[in-house]
RNA sequence: GGAGAGAUGGCCGAGUGGUCGAAGGCGCACGCCUGGAAAGUGUGUAGGCGGGGAACCGUCUCAAGGGUUCGAAUCCCUUUCUCUCCGCCA
């Protein structure tokens, strides 16, 4: 949620910045007009309340002095204010809700360095701060080469008899998968490895969060009100709960409605959780294989920082996600998303795209975003500085990384001509020392 | 799911219709005291919103929402959460 006072002070910048983004339903001038009526409504109510309070005080004094006549006189006077207060409060609530509801559907303002553009075609490859393409590329694993046409993950997986879409469809329908045997273990190993890496080496605290969340939490991390169609809901009493589409929701909402001390920051949390997405609107996209599922596991990283620290934290979180792919030995590239391709709440987003030789292309495996105070305003998450000043925190989130997609990347990059899959060194301890799976014996 | 008890400031805790954003204590901050510290002592110590350059003023907030009343932390209703007992369960 953007700050109406900022919009008031920078209407041109607001309109210009959001012209780069899709579906922005309001102009600055409309929001400012809404704010005007909100504030005049507040002034009207408070004026009436002040008069009522003053008179009530006098009534108390009159009664204390047993002056019933005066008390009655004052009571008659204050009665006339009642209507004004009541209708004023209704007007005020309407105006406040109107402005808030408008602000809730306005996306975040991209940072200056974000490439302007309409869609992913305008994304720019990112080589690190002050980093040249050459040096950044040297630190990354190389593309593997094959003496045959590399297979896609579902070909190998089905041939192994350890990846089964038909059984999954019988149980749950389309966009589900069943993994079995060594492949199931490999999936688990990848998740464990990544979680351990972030906890042991990158300074995150491991969390087991709830997987069902309230609407309030979803408003905080901007799934609501605009993206309800992407979620699975389950009835709960008179209300409902949503299955988390990402652990970003519970982890970021850790700090909702709190004022943190500055020395508690940065707060770095990570969790390995299932994620549930209805994928409404994705009909026909990525229907083969397990690239796009209703349910998948993901390691998520979340950081809560001061406004000053969020930029550096974003680079750190990107490096933390990159480290996963470096250690797994998977070639990848980093893209800075353009204004047209960024998520609703992001100020700036880096996508990690893993090389998938079977598909002969790069595919998104992680997305690392800095949201500024956008989510903090929605959640009312603040930090009290050493000087006593209270400001909204900054929030960041990134996948570190999606487990299902990492499994795909391992399967395609480590495939062998005989249909087996070599196990990356860092995963072997998790695989009880297995160096290869799926080989014909 | 049933029965009961509760929810007050960073924490503990007083407050059953009037000047209560709220006693007292703890904690914290700053000062005094001290060679330094402890003890002692003094002062200060919530947030939102509106107005204002600021000092400051107004308003709202005692779990949340609604109601009664001239006036609600205090009375009534609904909801949420916590605790105890029973049932059930991993």
Coordinates of C-alpha atoms (C1' of nucleotides) in Angstrom, one line a residue:
Chain A
X1 CA 0.0 0.0 0.0
X2 CA 1.3 3.4 -1.0
X3 CA 1.4 6.4 1.4
X4 CA -1.3 8.9 0.5
X5 CA 0.9 11.7 1.7
X6 CA 3.6 10.7 -0.7
X7 CA 1.1 10.6 -3.5
X8 CA -0.1 14.1 -2.5
X9 CA 3.4 15.4 -2.6
X10 CA 4.4 13.6 -5.8
X11 CA 1.3 13.3 -8.0
X12 CA 3.2 13.5 -11.3
X13 CA 5.8 10.9 -10.2
X14 CA 2.9 8.6 -9.1
X15 CA 1.1 8.8 -12.4
X16 CA 4.4 8.5 -14.4
X17 CA 5.6 5.5 -12.4
X18 CA 2.4 3.6 -12.5
X19 CA 1.8 4.2 -16.2
X20 CA 4.6 1.6 -16.6
X21 CA 2.6 -1.0 -14.7
X22 CA -0.6 -2.8 -15.7
X23 CA -4.1 -2.2 -14.5
X24 CA -3.6 0.9 -12.4
X25 CA -7.2 2.0 -11.7
X26 CA -6.6 5.4 -10.2
X27 CA -4.9 8.7 -11.0
X28 CA -3.2 10.7 -8.3
X29 CA -5.8 13.4 -8.6
X30 CA -8.6 11.0 -7.8
X31 CA -6.8 9.7 -4.8
X32 CA -6.0 13.2 -3.6
X33 CA -9.7 14.1 -3.9
X34 CA -10.7 11.1 -1.9
X35 CA -8.2 12.1 0.8
X36 CA -9.6 15.6 0.9
X37 CA -13.1 14.4 1.6
X38 CA -11.7 12.0 4.1
X39 CA -10.0 14.7 6.0
X40 CA -13.0 17.1 6.0
X41 CA -15.2 14.2 7.3
X42 CA -12.7 13.7 10.1
X43 CA -12.6 17.4 11.0
X44 CA -16.4 17.5 11.1
X45 CA -16.8 14.5 13.4
X46 CA -14.0 15.6 15.7
X47 CA -15.3 19.1 16.0
X48 CA -18.7 17.7 17.2
X49 CA -17.0 15.2 19.5
X50 CA -14.9 18.0 21.1
X51 CA -18.1 20.0 21.8
X52 CA -19.8 17.0 23.3
X53 CA -16.9 16.1 25.5
X54 CA -16.6 19.6 26.8
X55 CA -20.4 19.7 27.6
X56 CA -20.3 16.3 29.2
X57 CA -17.6 17.4 31.5
X58 CA -19.7 20.3 32.6
X59 CA -22.6 18.0 33.2
X60 CA -20.4 15.9 35.5
X61 CA -19.4 19.0 37.4
X62 CA -23.0 20.2 37.7
X63 CA -24.1 16.8 39.0
X64 CA -21.3 16.8 41.5
X65 CA -22.6 20.2 42.8
X66 CA -26.1 18.8 42.9
X67 CA -27.2 21.4 40.4
X68 CA -29.8 19.3 38.6
X69 CA -31.3 22.3 36.7
X70 CA -28.0 23.2 35.1
X71 CA -27.3 19.6 34.3
X72 CA -30.6 19.2 32.5
X73 CA -30.0 22.3 30.6
X74 CA -26.6 21.1 29.4
X75 CA -28.0 17.7 28.6
X76 CA -30.5 19.2 26.3
X77 CA -27.8 21.2 24.6
X78 CA -25.6 18.1 24.0
X79 CA -28.5 16.0 22.7
X80 CA -28.5 18.1 19.5
X81 CA -24.9 17.0 18.7
X82 CA -25.8 13.4 18.7
X83 CA -27.1 13.3 15.1
X84 CA -24.2 15.2 13.8
X85 CA -21.7 12.8 15.4
X86 CA -23.5 9.7 14.2
X87 CA -23.9 10.8 10.6
X88 CA -20.5 12.3 10.6
X89 CA -19.0 9.0 11.7
X90 CA -20.8 7.2 8.9
X91 CA -19.5 9.7 6.4
X92 CA -16.0 9.4 7.8
X93 CA -16.0 5.6 7.7
X94 CA -17.2 5.6 4.1
X95 CA -14.4 8.1 3.1
X96 CA -11.7 6.2 5.0
X97 CA -12.7 2.8 3.6
X98 CA -13.0 4.3 0.1
X99 CA -9.5 5.6 0.2
X100 CA -8.0 2.4 1.7
X101 CA -9.8 0.2 -0.8
X102 CA -8.4 2.3 -3.6
X103 CA -4.9 2.2 -2.2
X104 CA -5.1 -1.6 -1.7
X105 CA -5.4 -2.3 -5.5
X106 CA -2.6 0.0 -6.5
X107 CA 0.7 -1.7 -7.2
X108 CA 4.0 -0.7 -5.8
X109 CA 6.2 2.0 -7.5
X110 CA 9.3 0.5 -9.2
X111 CA 12.7 1.7 -8.2
X112 CA 14.6 3.9 -10.7
X113 CA 17.0 1.2 -11.9
X114 CA 14.2 -1.1 -12.9
X115 CA 14.0 -1.4 -16.7
X116 CA 10.8 0.1 -18.2
X117 CA 8.9 -2.3 -20.3
X118 CA 5.7 -4.1 -21.1
X119 CA 6.5 -7.7 -20.4
X120 CA 9.3 -10.2 -19.9
X121 CA 10.9 -9.3 -23.2
X122 CA 12.1 -6.2 -21.6
X123 CA 13.7 -7.9 -18.6
X124 CA 17.5 -7.3 -18.4
X125 CA 20.1 -9.8 -17.5
X126 CA 21.7 -8.7 -14.2
X127 CA 25.4 -9.3 -13.4
X128 CA 25.6 -7.9 -9.9
X129 CA 26.3 -4.4 -8.6
X130 CA 29.3 -3.0 -10.4
X131 CA 29.8 -6.5 -11.7
X132 CA 30.9 -7.1 -15.3
X133 CA 29.3 -9.9 -17.2
X134 CA 32.6 -11.7 -17.4
X135 CA 33.4 -11.9 -13.7
X136 CA 29.8 -12.7 -12.7
X137 CA 29.6 -15.5 -15.3
X138 CA 32.9 -17.0 -14.1
X139 CA 31.5 -17.7 -10.7
X140 CA 28.5 -19.6 -12.1
X141 CA 28.4 -23.3 -13.0
X142 CA 28.8 -23.9 -16.7
X143 CA 26.2 -25.4 -19.0
X144 CA 26.5 -29.1 -19.3
X145 CA 27.1 -30.6 -22.7
X146 CA 25.6 -33.8 -24.0
X147 CA 26.5 -36.2 -26.8
X148 CA 22.8 -36.9 -27.4
X149 CA 19.6 -34.9 -27.3
X150 CA 19.0 -34.3 -23.6
X151 CA 15.6 -35.5 -22.3
X152 CA 13.0 -33.5 -20.4
X153 CA 12.6 -34.3 -16.8
X154 CA 9.2 -36.1 -17.2
X155 CA 10.6 -38.4 -19.9
X156 CA 13.4 -39.6 -17.6
X157 CA 11.2 -39.6 -14.5
X158 CA 8.5 -41.7 -16.1
X159 CA 11.0 -44.0 -17.7
X160 CA 12.5 -44.5 -14.2
X161 CA 9.0 -45.4 -13.0
X162 CA 9.4 -42.9 -10.2
X163 CA 7.3 -39.9 -11.5
X164 CA 3.7 -40.7 -12.1
X165 CA 1.2 -38.2 -13.4
X166 CA -1.5 -40.7 -14.1
X167 CA -1.8 -41.9 -10.5
X168 CA -1.8 -38.3 -9.3
X169 CA -4.6 -37.5 -11.8
X170 CA -6.7 -40.3 -10.4
X171 CA -6.3 -39.1 -6.9
X172 CA -6.4 -35.4 -7.4
X173 CA -6.8 -34.4 -11.0
X174 CA -4.6 -32.4 -13.3
X175 CA -1.5 -30.5 -12.1
X176 CA -0.5 -32.9 -9.5
X177 CA 2.3 -35.4 -9.4
X178 CA 3.4 -38.5 -7.5
X179 CA 7.0 -39.1 -6.9
X180 CA 8.3 -42.4 -5.7
X181 CA 11.3 -44.2 -4.4
X182 CA 14.7 -42.5 -5.0
X183 CA 13.1 -39.6 -6.9
X184 CA 10.9 -38.9 -3.9
X185 CA 14.0 -39.0 -1.7
X186 CA 15.9 -36.8 -4.1
X187 CA 13.1 -34.2 -3.8
X188 CA 13.2 -34.3 -0.1
X189 CA 17.0 -34.1 -0.1
X190 CA 17.0 -31.0 -2.2
X191 CA 14.6 -29.3 0.2
X192 CA 16.7 -30.4 3.2
X193 CA 19.9 -29.2 1.6
X194 CA 18.6 -25.8 0.8
X195 CA 17.0 -25.2 4.2
X196 CA 20.2 -26.3 5.9
X197 CA 22.3 -24.0 3.7
X198 CA 20.3 -20.9 4.6
X199 CA 20.1 -21.8 8.3
X200 CA 23.7 -22.8 8.7
X201 CA 25.5 -20.4 6.3
X202 CA 23.2 -17.5 5.4
X203 CA 21.9 -16.4 8.8
X204 CA 18.3 -17.3 8.6
X205 CA 16.1 -18.7 11.4
X206 CA 14.2 -21.9 10.5
X207 CA 10.5 -21.7 10.9
X208 CA 7.6 -24.1 10.7
X209 CA 4.7 -21.8 9.9
X210 CA 1.0 -22.5 9.6
X211 CA 0.0 -23.5 6.1
X212 CA -3.5 -22.2 6.5
X213 CA -3.9 -18.4 6.9
X214 CA -6.5 -15.7 7.5
X215 CA -7.6 -13.1 5.0
X216 CA -5.9 -10.5 7.0
X217 CA -2.5 -12.1 6.4
X218 CA -3.2 -12.3 2.7
X219 CA -4.0 -8.6 2.6
X220 CA -0.7 -8.0 4.3
X221 CA 1.3 -9.7 1.5
X222 CA -1.0 -8.5 -1.2
X223 CA -2.6 -11.7 -2.4
X224 CA -5.8 -9.9 -1.5
X225 CA -7.9 -8.2 -2.5
X226 CA -6.8 -8.6 -6.2
X227 CA -5.6 -12.2 -6.5
X228 CA -8.1 -14.3 -4.7
X229 CA -8.5 -16.5 -7.9
X230 CA -5.0 -17.8 -7.5
X231 CA -5.7 -19.2 -4.0
X232 CA -7.3 -22.3 -2.6
X233 CA -9.7 -21.5 0.2
X234 CA -11.3 -23.9 2.7
X235 CA -14.4 -23.1 4.8
X236 CA -13.8 -22.6 8.5
X237 CA -16.8 -22.0 10.7
X238 CA -18.5 -18.9 9.4
X239 CA -15.3 -17.8 7.8
X240 CA -12.5 -19.3 5.7
X241 CA -8.8 -20.0 5.6
X242 CA -6.5 -20.1 2.6
X243 CA -3.8 -22.6 1.8
X244 CA -0.6 -20.6 1.5
X245 CA 0.5 -20.0 -2.0
X246 CA 4.0 -19.3 -0.6
X247 CA 5.6 -19.2 2.8
X248 CA 6.1 -15.5 2.2
X249 CA 2.6 -15.1 3.6
X250 CA 3.1 -16.5 7.1
X251 CA 6.7 -15.5 7.4
X252 CA 6.2 -11.8 6.4
X253 CA 3.2 -11.6 8.6
X254 CA 5.3 -12.5 11.6
X255 CA 5.8 -8.8 12.2
X256 CA 2.2 -7.6 11.5
X257 CA 0.8 -5.1 13.9
X258 CA 4.1 -4.8 15.8
X259 CA 6.7 -2.1 16.5
X260 CA 10.1 -3.7 16.5
X261 CA 13.2 -2.3 18.1
X262 CA 15.9 -1.3 15.6
X263 CA 18.4 -3.8 17.0
X264 CA 16.0 -6.7 16.3
X265 CA 16.6 -6.1 12.6
X266 CA 17.3 -7.5 10.2
X267 CA 15.0 -10.4 10.9
X268 CA 15.8 -13.3 8.5
X269 CA 13.4 -16.2 8.3
X270 CA 13.3 -19.3 6.2
X271 CA 10.9 -22.2 5.8
X272 CA 10.4 -25.3 3.7
X273 CA 6.7 -25.6 3.0
X274 CA 4.2 -26.9 0.5
X275 CA 2.7 -24.2 -1.6
X276 CA -0.8 -24.3 -3.1
X277 CA -1.8 -22.4 -6.2
X278 CA -5.0 -22.7 -8.2
X279 CA -3.3 -21.6 -11.4
X280 CA -6.5 -20.1 -12.6
X281 CA -5.7 -18.4 -15.8
X282 CA -2.8 -20.6 -16.6
X283 CA -4.8 -23.2 -18.6
X284 CA -2.7 -24.7 -21.3
X285 CA 0.6 -23.3 -20.0
X286 CA 3.3 -25.8 -19.0
X287 CA 0.9 -28.7 -18.9
X288 CA 3.6 -31.4 -19.4
X289 CA 5.7 -32.3 -16.5
X290 CA 5.8 -30.9 -13.0
X291 CA 6.9 -27.4 -13.8
X292 CA 3.5 -25.9 -12.9
X293 CA 1.5 -27.7 -10.2
X294 CA -1.3 -27.0 -7.8
X295 CA 1.0 -28.1 -5.0
X296 CA 4.8 -27.9 -4.7
X297 CA 7.4 -27.5 -2.1
X298 CA 9.5 -24.4 -1.8
X299 CA 12.1 -23.0 0.5
X300 CA 11.3 -19.4 1.1
X301 CA 13.5 -16.6 2.6
X302 CA 12.0 -13.5 4.2
X303 CA 13.9 -10.5 5.6
X304 CA 12.5 -7.6 7.6
X305 CA 14.9 -4.6 7.6
X306 CA 15.1 -0.9 8.2
X307 CA 14.5 1.3 5.2
X308 CA 18.3 2.0 4.9
X309 CA 19.2 -1.7 4.8
X310 CA 16.8 -3.1 2.3
X311 CA 18.8 -2.5 -0.8
X312 CA 21.9 -4.4 0.5
X313 CA 19.6 -7.1 1.9
X314 CA 18.1 -7.6 -1.5
X315 CA 21.6 -8.2 -3.0
X316 CA 22.4 -10.6 -0.1
X317 CA 19.2 -12.5 -0.6
X318 CA 19.9 -12.8 -4.3
X319 CA 23.4 -14.1 -3.5
X320 CA 21.8 -16.6 -1.0
X321 CA 19.5 -18.0 -3.7
X322 CA 22.3 -18.1 -6.2
X323 CA 24.4 -20.0 -3.7
X324 CA 21.9 -22.9 -3.9
X325 CA 22.4 -23.2 -7.6
X326 CA 26.1 -22.8 -7.4
X327 CA 26.4 -25.5 -4.9
X328 CA 24.1 -27.8 -6.9
X329 CA 26.2 -27.1 -9.9
X330 CA 23.3 -25.8 -12.0
X331 CA 23.9 -23.2 -14.7
X332 CA 21.6 -20.2 -14.4
X333 CA 21.2 -16.5 -15.2
X334 CA 19.8 -13.6 -13.2
X335 CA 17.2 -11.3 -14.8
X336 CA 16.1 -8.0 -13.4
X337 CA 12.4 -7.9 -14.2
X338 CA 11.0 -5.0 -16.1
X339 CA 8.2 -2.9 -14.8
X340 CA 5.7 -4.8 -16.8
X341 CA 6.7 -8.2 -15.5
X342 CA 7.1 -7.4 -11.8
X343 CA 4.7 -8.7 -9.2
X344 CA 2.2 -6.3 -7.6
X345 CA 4.0 -5.6 -4.4
X346 CA 7.6 -5.4 -5.6
X347 CA 9.8 -2.4 -6.0
X348 CA 12.5 -4.5 -7.7
X349 CA 12.7 -8.2 -8.6
X350 CA 15.5 -10.5 -9.6
X351 CA 14.5 -13.8 -11.2
X352 CA 16.9 -16.7 -11.1
X353 CA 16.5 -18.8 -14.2
X354 CA 18.0 -22.3 -14.2
X355 CA 19.2 -23.8 -17.4
X356 CA 17.1 -26.8 -18.5
X357 CA 18.9 -28.7 -21.2
X358 CA 15.9 -30.9 -21.9
X359 CA 13.8 -27.8 -22.7
X360 CA 16.9 -26.1 -24.2
X361 CA 15.9 -22.9 -22.3
X362 CA 16.2 -21.0 -19.0
X363 CA 13.2 -21.4 -16.6
X364 CA 12.4 -19.4 -13.5
X365 CA 13.4 -21.2 -10.4
X366 CA 13.5 -18.3 -7.9
X367 CA 12.2 -14.8 -7.6
X368 CA 13.8 -12.4 -5.1
X369 CA 11.9 -9.1 -4.4
X370 CA 12.3 -6.1 -2.3
X371 CA 8.9 -4.5 -1.4
X372 CA 10.0 -1.4 0.5
X373 CA 7.3 -0.4 3.0
X374 CA 4.5 -1.5 0.7
X375 CA 3.6 -4.6 2.7
X376 CA 4.6 -3.0 6.0
X377 CA 1.8 -0.4 5.5
X378 CA -0.7 -3.1 4.8
X379 CA 0.4 -5.1 7.9
X380 CA 1.2 -2.1 10.1
X381 CA 4.7 -3.4 10.8
X382 CA 7.0 -0.7 12.1
X383 CA 10.4 -0.1 13.7
X384 CA 11.3 2.3 16.4
X385 CA 14.7 3.9 15.8
X386 CA 17.3 4.8 18.4
X387 CA 16.0 8.4 18.1
X388 CA 12.5 7.2 19.0
X389 CA 11.1 7.8 15.5
X390 CA 8.7 5.2 14.3
X391 CA 8.8 4.1 10.6
X392 CA 7.4 1.3 8.6
X393 CA 9.9 -1.6 8.1
X394 CA 11.0 -2.8 4.7
X395 CA 10.2 -6.4 3.6
X396 CA 11.9 -8.7 1.2
X397 CA 11.1 -12.2 0.1
X398 CA 12.8 -14.7 -2.2
X399 CA 12.5 -18.3 -3.1
X400 CA 15.6 -20.2 -2.1
X401 CA 14.6 -22.0 -4.2
X402 CA 11.5 -23.8 -5.5
X403 CA 12.1 -27.5 -4.7
X404 CA 10.0 -29.0 -7.5
X405 CA 11.8 -26.9 -10.1
X406 CA 15.2 -27.5 -8.5
X407 CA 14.4 -31.2 -8.9
X408 CA 13.6 -30.7 -12.6
X409 CA 16.9 -28.8 -13.0
X410 CA 18.9 -31.6 -11.3
X411 CA 17.2 -34.2 -13.4
X412 CA 17.8 -32.5 -16.6
X413 CA 21.3 -31.2 -15.9
X414 CA 22.6 -34.4 -14.3
X415 CA 21.0 -36.9 -16.7
X416 CA 23.1 -39.7 -18.1
X417 CA 22.7 -41.3 -21.5
X418 CA 21.6 -44.6 -19.9
X419 CA 18.6 -42.8 -18.3
X420 CA 20.0 -42.5 -14.8
X421 CA 20.6 -39.3 -12.9
X422 CA 23.9 -38.5 -11.2
X423 CA 23.5 -37.1 -7.7
X424 CA 25.2 -33.7 -7.1
X425 CA 28.0 -33.9 -4.5
X426 CA 26.2 -31.7 -2.0
X427 CA 23.1 -33.9 -2.0
X428 CA 24.9 -37.3 -1.6
X429 CA 25.0 -37.1 2.2
X430 CA 21.2 -36.6 2.1
X431 CA 20.9 -39.5 -0.3
X432 CA 22.8 -41.9 2.0
X433 CA 25.8 -41.8 -0.2
X434 CA 24.0 -42.7 -3.4
X435 CA 25.9 -41.2 -6.4
X436 CA 23.3 -42.1 -9.0
X437 CA 19.7 -43.1 -9.2
X438 CA 17.5 -44.8 -11.8
X439 CA 20.2 -46.8 -13.5
X440 CA 19.2 -50.0 -15.2
X441 CA 20.9 -52.7 -13.2
Chain B
rG1 C1' -17.7 -30.3 20.7
rG2 C1' -19.5 -29.3 26.3
rA3 C1' -18.8 -26.4 31.1
rG4 C1' -16.3 -22.5 33.5
rA5 C1' -12.7 -18.3 34.1
rG6 C1' -10.3 -14.5 31.8
rA7 C1' -8.1 -10.4 28.0
rU8 C1' -6.0 -3.1 30.9
rG9 C1' 0.4 0.5 28.8
rG10 C1' 7.2 -3.0 27.1
rC11 C1' 5.9 -6.4 31.6
rC12 C1' 3.1 -7.1 36.4
rG13 C1' -1.2 -5.1 38.2
rA14 C1' -5.3 -1.4 40.3
rG15 C1' -9.5 0.5 38.6
rU16 C1' -17.8 -1.5 38.5
rG17 C1' -20.7 5.2 35.1
rG18 C1' -18.0 11.5 35.3
rU19 C1' -12.2 15.7 35.4
rC20 C1' -9.1 8.0 33.6
rG21 C1' -4.7 7.4 28.4
rA22 C1' -5.6 5.1 33.0
rA23 C1' -3.0 4.4 40.4
rG24 C1' 1.2 1.5 42.0
rG25 C1' 5.3 -1.5 40.9
rC26 C1' 9.0 -3.5 37.4
rG27 C1' 11.7 -2.4 33.2
rC28 C1' 13.9 1.4 30.2
rA29 C1' 16.0 6.6 29.2
rC30 C1' 18.3 10.9 31.1
rG31 C1' 20.0 13.6 35.6
rC32 C1' 21.7 13.8 40.8
rC33 C1' 24.7 11.0 44.2
rU34 C1' 29.8 7.9 43.5
rG35 C1' 36.7 7.4 42.3
rG36 C1' 33.6 3.8 39.5
rA37 C1' 29.5 0.8 40.2
rA38 C1' 25.4 -1.0 43.2
rA39 C1' 21.9 1.1 46.4
rG40 C1' 19.3 5.6 46.9
rU41 C1' 17.0 9.7 44.5
rG42 C1' 14.6 13.2 40.7
rU43 C1' 12.3 13.6 36.0
rG44 C1' 10.5 11.3 31.8
rU45 C1' 8.6 7.0 29.4
rA46 C1' 2.0 4.2 24.1
rG47 C1' 0.1 4.5 19.3
rG48 C1' -3.2 6.1 15.1
rC49 C1' -5.6 10.2 12.9
rG50 C1' -6.7 15.6 12.1
rG51 C1' -5.0 20.8 12.6
rG52 C1' -0.2 23.6 13.0
rG53 C1' 6.2 25.9 10.7
rA54 C1' 6.7 24.5 15.7
rA55 C1' 5.5 24.6 20.7
rC56 C1' 1.1 22.5 21.0
rC57 C1' -4.2 21.6 20.4
rG58 C1' -8.2 18.2 19.2
rU59 C1' -10.0 13.3 18.5
rC60 C1' -9.8 7.9 18.8
rU61 C1' -7.8 3.5 21.1
rC62 C1' -8.2 -0.5 28.1
rA63 C1' -8.8 -7.9 22.8
rA64 C1' -12.2 -6.6 18.2
rG65 C1' -17.0 -4.9 16.5
rG66 C1' -21.8 -3.1 17.8
rG67 C1' -25.3 -1.1 21.6
rU68 C1' -27.2 1.7 26.2
rU69 C1' -25.9 6.8 28.2
rC70 C1' -25.3 13.8 28.2
rG71 C1' -20.8 10.8 29.5
rA72 C1' -18.2 3.8 29.2
rA73 C1' -11.9 0.5 30.9
rU74 C1' -16.4 0.1 34.0
rC75 C1' -23.3 -1.8 31.9
rC76 C1' -25.5 -5.0 27.5
rC77 C1' -24.8 -8.0 22.8
rU78 C1' -21.7 -10.5 19.2
rU79 C1' -17.0 -12.2 17.7
rU80 C1' -11.8 -13.5 18.4
rC81 C1' -8.0 -15.3 21.5
rU82 C1' -6.0 -17.4 26.2
rC83 C1' -6.4 -20.6 30.5
rU84 C1' -8.8 -24.8 33.5
rC85 C1' -11.9 -29.3 33.4
rC86 C1' -14.6 -33.0 30.3
rG87 C1' -14.9 -35.3 25.4
rC88 C1' -12.0 -36.4 21.0
rC89 C1' -7.4 -36.8 18.7
rA90 C1' -1.7 -36.9 16.0

